[in-house]
Amino acid sequence: ARVYDLSPGGDFHLPRQQACHRALSADELRRLFLPDAAGQLSTPMAQTLDVLRFMFCLCGLAFRDVRNLHHDMIDTHWHLTCRRSKTGAQLHLHIPPEARAILYRYRRQDSPYVFPFLHSDAAGRPLKAESALRRLNRHAHILGSRLGLGIPLTTYVMRHTWATLMLETGKPVELISQCLGHSSIRTTQIYLAQISAHRVETEVEDML
């Protein structure tokens, strides 16, 4: 039998666990889109809510891709063309009316970005992507608590929520994969594996 080195840096490694990606239910998601969601909000909190709503409306667009969006990526027919920062896959997305209102709210003549506040702090100093994400998720957690959501709210939860609801309404994995900008169907299947339990339960209950 082989003897493993259990010391730090040795050759024994535990199997890597798959992350359990969690998503909001349809009822929880509706709370985020209510006109008075979470009550009276400060400017940073209102900005966070708008980003979360925008991400969902644009097929669960990832945070880094949302942060990198320029107004010149959007044509006169409200079609957005961009590349995923993670995979380089090209995305062609339609911007629905709910998301257009958010775009108008943050448009500034001195910035090409759709969301300028994701690039600078309150004092106008440059803000790195990691810092912007941490700040956004910190505010998202507070929003989620105010709304009584069952899981901690993050930008990643919004992406998984979009994918989950698409899957649970019977949309094909190929379509979900293209919208998410995944490099292969296999990636999407792995991505969805941990969040389709509710659909399995529903289908079994329907059969019974």
mmCIF file of C-alpha atoms in Angstrom:
data_model
loop_
_atom_site.group_PDB
_atom_site.id
_atom_site.type_symbol
_atom_site.label_atom_id
_atom_site.label_comp_id
_atom_site.label_asym_id
_atom_site.label_seq_id
_atom_site.Cartn_x
_atom_site.Cartn_y
_atom_site.Cartn_z
ATOM 1 C CA ALA A 1 0.000 0.000 0.000
ATOM 2 C CA ARG A 2 1.213 3.471 -0.762
ATOM 3 C CA VAL A 3 2.275 5.652 2.158
ATOM 4 C CA TYR A 4 1.054 9.266 1.815
ATOM 5 C CA ASP A 5 2.890 12.274 3.144
ATOM 6 C CA LEU A 6 0.308 14.011 5.368
ATOM 7 C CA SER A 7 2.524 16.962 6.272
ATOM 8 C CA PRO A 8 1.761 20.462 4.892
ATOM 9 C CA GLY A 9 2.784 20.488 1.248
ATOM 10 C CA GLY A 10 2.742 16.689 1.115
ATOM 11 C CA ASP A 11 1.221 14.526 -1.621
ATOM 12 C CA PHE A 12 -2.125 13.766 0.051
ATOM 13 C CA HIS A 13 -5.063 15.939 -0.955
ATOM 14 C CA LEU A 14 -8.731 15.638 -0.084
ATOM 15 C CA PRO A 15 -11.082 15.524 -3.069
ATOM 16 C CA ARG A 16 -12.132 18.979 -4.092
ATOM 17 C CA GLN A 17 -15.711 19.687 -3.089
ATOM 18 C CA GLN A 18 -18.054 21.264 -5.587
ATOM 19 C CA ALA A 19 -19.381 24.600 -4.441
ATOM 20 C CA CYS A 20 -23.071 24.583 -3.585
ATOM 21 C CA HIS A 21 -24.466 27.422 -5.627
ATOM 22 C CA ARG A 22 -27.683 28.792 -4.228
ATOM 23 C CA ALA A 23 -30.412 30.760 -5.885
ATOM 24 C CA LEU A 24 -33.440 32.823 -4.904
ATOM 25 C CA SER A 25 -36.918 31.447 -5.348
ATOM 26 C CA ALA A 26 -39.269 33.243 -7.720
ATOM 27 C CA ASP A 27 -41.124 34.746 -4.755
ATOM 28 C CA GLU A 28 -37.905 36.025 -3.202
ATOM 29 C CA LEU A 29 -36.811 37.494 -6.511
ATOM 30 C CA ARG A 30 -40.083 39.431 -6.794
ATOM 31 C CA ARG A 31 -39.251 41.238 -3.556
ATOM 32 C CA LEU A 32 -36.158 42.715 -5.217
ATOM 33 C CA PHE A 33 -38.274 44.213 -7.983
ATOM 34 C CA LEU A 34 -40.952 45.815 -5.822
ATOM 35 C CA PRO A 35 -40.997 49.644 -6.189
ATOM 36 C CA ASP A 36 -40.325 50.097 -2.460
ATOM 37 C CA ALA A 37 -37.911 47.193 -2.091
ATOM 38 C CA ALA A 38 -36.048 47.338 1.242
ATOM 39 C CA GLY A 39 -37.620 50.683 2.160
ATOM 40 C CA GLN A 40 -35.775 54.009 2.149
ATOM 41 C CA LEU A 41 -32.293 53.459 0.720
ATOM 42 C CA SER A 42 -29.053 55.424 0.844
ATOM 43 C CA THR A 43 -27.389 56.211 -2.475
ATOM 44 C CA PRO A 44 -24.898 53.288 -2.283
ATOM 45 C CA MET A 45 -27.678 50.867 -1.364
ATOM 46 C CA ALA A 46 -29.920 52.097 -4.198
ATOM 47 C CA GLN A 47 -27.000 51.714 -6.620
ATOM 48 C CA THR A 48 -26.444 48.155 -5.427
ATOM 49 C CA LEU A 49 -30.109 47.281 -5.920
ATOM 50 C CA ASP A 50 -29.991 48.685 -9.452
ATOM 51 C CA VAL A 51 -26.914 46.627 -10.337
ATOM 52 C CA LEU A 52 -28.514 43.437 -9.012
ATOM 53 C CA ARG A 53 -31.697 44.092 -10.984
ATOM 54 C CA PHE A 54 -29.689 44.916 -14.109
ATOM 55 C CA MET A 55 -27.658 41.690 -13.814
ATOM 56 C CA PHE A 56 -30.807 39.593 -13.668
ATOM 57 C CA CYS A 57 -32.486 41.428 -16.556
ATOM 58 C CA LEU A 58 -29.429 40.771 -18.717
ATOM 59 C CA CYS A 59 -29.423 36.985 -18.390
ATOM 60 C CA GLY A 60 -27.421 36.832 -15.164
ATOM 61 C CA LEU A 61 -24.527 38.820 -16.610
ATOM 62 C CA ALA A 62 -21.445 38.379 -14.402
ATOM 63 C CA PHE A 63 -20.289 41.269 -12.212
ATOM 64 C CA ARG A 64 -17.004 41.884 -14.031
ATOM 65 C CA ASP A 65 -18.819 42.073 -17.343
ATOM 66 C CA VAL A 66 -21.392 44.475 -15.906
ATOM 67 C CA ARG A 67 -18.587 46.634 -14.526
ATOM 68 C CA ASN A 68 -16.843 46.740 -17.927
ATOM 69 C CA LEU A 69 -19.920 47.775 -19.914
ATOM 70 C CA HIS A 70 -19.597 50.903 -22.071
ATOM 71 C CA HIS A 71 -22.484 52.817 -23.569
ATOM 72 C CA ASP A 72 -20.985 52.382 -27.039
ATOM 73 C CA MET A 73 -21.544 48.608 -26.732
ATOM 74 C CA ILE A 74 -25.286 49.269 -27.031
ATOM 75 C CA ASP A 75 -26.874 50.016 -30.421
ATOM 76 C CA THR A 76 -29.955 52.083 -31.194
ATOM 77 C CA HIS A 77 -32.180 48.992 -31.016
ATOM 78 C CA TRP A 78 -31.072 48.232 -27.434
ATOM 79 C CA HIS A 79 -28.879 45.310 -28.390
ATOM 80 C CA LEU A 80 -25.752 44.854 -26.308
ATOM 81 C CA THR A 81 -22.628 43.227 -27.759
ATOM 82 C CA CYS A 82 -19.726 42.465 -25.437
ATOM 83 C CA ARG A 83 -17.196 39.780 -24.560
ATOM 84 C CA ARG A 84 -17.072 37.873 -21.306
ATOM 85 C CA SER A 85 -13.992 38.861 -19.344
ATOM 86 C CA LYS A 86 -13.572 35.276 -18.078
ATOM 87 C CA THR A 87 -13.892 33.249 -21.283
ATOM 88 C CA GLY A 88 -13.751 35.772 -24.118
ATOM 89 C CA ALA A 89 -17.074 34.461 -25.430
ATOM 90 C CA GLN A 90 -19.068 37.064 -27.323
ATOM 91 C CA LEU A 91 -22.493 37.901 -25.959
ATOM 92 C CA HIS A 92 -25.434 39.409 -27.827
ATOM 93 C CA LEU A 93 -28.130 40.468 -25.386
ATOM 94 C CA HIS A 94 -31.287 42.517 -25.653
ATOM 95 C CA ILE A 95 -31.790 45.196 -23.004
ATOM 96 C CA PRO A 96 -35.398 45.085 -21.746
ATOM 97 C CA PRO A 97 -37.267 48.256 -20.683
ATOM 98 C CA GLU A 98 -36.673 47.534 -16.980
ATOM 99 C CA ALA A 99 -32.910 47.685 -17.538
ATOM 100 C CA ARG A 100 -33.049 50.751 -19.832
ATOM 101 C CA ALA A 101 -34.433 52.889 -17.017
ATOM 102 C CA ILE A 102 -31.394 51.932 -14.930
ATOM 103 C CA LEU A 103 -29.027 52.869 -17.764
ATOM 104 C CA TYR A 104 -30.533 56.333 -18.051
ATOM 105 C CA ARG A 105 -30.230 56.873 -14.315
ATOM 106 C CA TYR A 106 -26.436 56.585 -14.253
ATOM 107 C CA ARG A 107 -25.403 58.017 -17.606
ATOM 108 C CA ARG A 108 -22.714 60.689 -17.259
ATOM 109 C CA GLN A 109 -21.064 62.799 -19.922
ATOM 110 C CA ASP A 110 -17.647 62.437 -18.270
ATOM 111 C CA SER A 111 -17.640 58.607 -18.190
ATOM 112 C CA PRO A 112 -18.018 55.949 -20.886
ATOM 113 C CA TYR A 113 -19.112 53.353 -18.338
ATOM 114 C CA VAL A 114 -22.694 52.250 -17.797
ATOM 115 C CA PHE A 115 -22.055 52.182 -14.027
ATOM 116 C CA PRO A 116 -19.399 54.838 -13.236
ATOM 117 C CA PHE A 117 -19.714 54.271 -9.465
ATOM 118 C CA LEU A 118 -18.174 50.811 -9.900
ATOM 119 C CA HIS A 119 -14.929 52.501 -10.952
ATOM 120 C CA SER A 120 -14.436 55.104 -8.221
ATOM 121 C CA ASP A 121 -15.165 55.528 -4.519
ATOM 122 C CA ALA A 122 -17.107 58.328 -2.835
ATOM 123 C CA ALA A 123 -14.025 60.564 -2.914
ATOM 124 C CA GLY A 124 -13.529 60.029 -6.652
ATOM 125 C CA ARG A 125 -10.483 57.783 -6.266
ATOM 126 C CA PRO A 126 -10.081 54.831 -8.682
ATOM 127 C CA LEU A 127 -11.679 51.625 -7.436
ATOM 128 C CA LYS A 128 -10.356 48.190 -8.388
ATOM 129 C CA ALA A 129 -12.781 45.489 -9.503
ATOM 130 C CA GLU A 130 -12.214 43.401 -6.361
ATOM 131 C CA SER A 131 -12.911 46.369 -4.091
ATOM 132 C CA ALA A 132 -16.025 47.314 -6.060
ATOM 133 C CA LEU A 133 -17.303 43.732 -5.812
ATOM 134 C CA ARG A 134 -16.691 43.549 -2.064
ATOM 135 C CA ARG A 135 -18.497 46.846 -1.520
ATOM 136 C CA LEU A 136 -21.430 45.775 -3.683
ATOM 137 C CA ASN A 137 -21.794 42.409 -1.968
ATOM 138 C CA ARG A 138 -21.597 44.030 1.461
ATOM 139 C CA HIS A 139 -24.566 46.228 0.573
ATOM 140 C CA ALA A 140 -26.322 43.275 -1.083
ATOM 141 C CA HIS A 141 -26.127 41.313 2.177
ATOM 142 C CA ILE A 142 -27.852 44.168 3.987
ATOM 143 C CA LEU A 143 -30.550 44.389 1.314
ATOM 144 C CA GLY A 144 -31.148 40.658 1.511
ATOM 145 C CA SER A 145 -31.532 40.804 5.282
ATOM 146 C CA ARG A 146 -34.024 43.671 5.043
ATOM 147 C CA LEU A 147 -36.076 41.727 2.515
ATOM 148 C CA GLY A 148 -36.010 38.549 4.591
ATOM 149 C CA LEU A 149 -34.339 36.426 1.927
ATOM 150 C CA GLY A 150 -33.433 32.872 2.855
ATOM 151 C CA ILE A 151 -29.810 33.079 1.689
ATOM 152 C CA PRO A 152 -27.098 35.790 1.736
ATOM 153 C CA LEU A 153 -27.627 37.982 -1.325
ATOM 154 C CA THR A 154 -24.635 38.438 -3.655
ATOM 155 C CA THR A 155 -23.996 39.187 -7.315
ATOM 156 C CA TYR A 156 -23.264 35.487 -7.841
ATOM 157 C CA VAL A 157 -26.652 34.574 -6.375
ATOM 158 C CA MET A 158 -28.317 36.764 -9.012
ATOM 159 C CA ARG A 159 -26.472 34.939 -11.796
ATOM 160 C CA HIS A 160 -27.457 31.553 -10.412
ATOM 161 C CA THR A 161 -31.014 32.687 -9.822
ATOM 162 C CA TRP A 162 -31.403 33.577 -13.495
ATOM 163 C CA ALA A 163 -29.965 30.219 -14.589
ATOM 164 C CA THR A 164 -32.072 28.287 -12.076
ATOM 165 C CA LEU A 165 -35.361 29.897 -13.042
ATOM 166 C CA MET A 166 -34.589 29.342 -16.726
ATOM 167 C CA LEU A 167 -33.927 25.656 -16.044
ATOM 168 C CA GLU A 168 -36.986 25.218 -13.846
ATOM 169 C CA THR A 169 -39.276 26.692 -16.502
ATOM 170 C CA GLY A 170 -38.059 24.089 -18.973
ATOM 171 C CA LYS A 171 -35.652 26.171 -21.069
ATOM 172 C CA PRO A 172 -32.977 24.102 -22.863
ATOM 173 C CA VAL A 173 -29.483 23.960 -21.396
ATOM 174 C CA GLU A 174 -28.035 25.027 -24.777
ATOM 175 C CA LEU A 175 -29.926 28.319 -24.557
ATOM 176 C CA ILE A 176 -28.908 28.905 -20.948
ATOM 177 C CA SER A 177 -25.289 28.159 -21.842
ATOM 178 C CA GLN A 178 -25.246 30.666 -24.701
ATOM 179 C CA CYS A 179 -26.801 33.401 -22.554
ATOM 180 C CA LEU A 180 -24.355 32.785 -19.706
ATOM 181 C CA GLY A 181 -21.412 32.971 -22.089
ATOM 182 C CA HIS A 182 -20.039 29.590 -21.104
ATOM 183 C CA SER A 183 -17.383 28.061 -23.331
ATOM 184 C CA SER A 184 -19.155 24.681 -23.494
ATOM 185 C CA ILE A 185 -22.430 22.923 -22.658
ATOM 186 C CA ARG A 186 -20.453 20.755 -20.224
ATOM 187 C CA THR A 187 -19.581 23.831 -18.181
ATOM 188 C CA THR A 188 -23.243 24.785 -17.962
ATOM 189 C CA GLN A 189 -24.285 21.271 -16.969
ATOM 190 C CA ILE A 190 -21.799 21.332 -14.086
ATOM 191 C CA TYR A 191 -22.915 24.847 -13.213
ATOM 192 C CA LEU A 192 -26.571 23.816 -13.016
ATOM 193 C CA ALA A 193 -26.049 20.431 -11.347
ATOM 194 C CA GLN A 194 -26.136 21.810 -7.808
ATOM 195 C CA ILE A 195 -29.179 24.047 -8.281
ATOM 196 C CA SER A 196 -31.702 21.831 -10.050
ATOM 197 C CA ALA A 197 -32.867 19.838 -7.000
ATOM 198 C CA HIS A 198 -36.113 21.790 -6.737
ATOM 199 C CA ARG A 199 -37.031 20.967 -10.328
ATOM 200 C CA VAL A 200 -36.330 17.269 -9.698
ATOM 201 C CA GLU A 201 -38.604 17.318 -6.651
ATOM 202 C CA THR A 202 -41.335 19.132 -8.587
ATOM 203 C CA GLU A 203 -41.204 16.683 -11.511
ATOM 204 C CA VAL A 204 -41.338 13.680 -9.171
ATOM 205 C CA GLU A 205 -44.273 15.183 -7.261
ATOM 206 C CA ASP A 206 -46.090 15.810 -10.569
ATOM 207 C CA MET A 207 -45.591 12.185 -11.569
ATOM 208 C CA LEU A 208 -46.835 10.891 -8.202
#
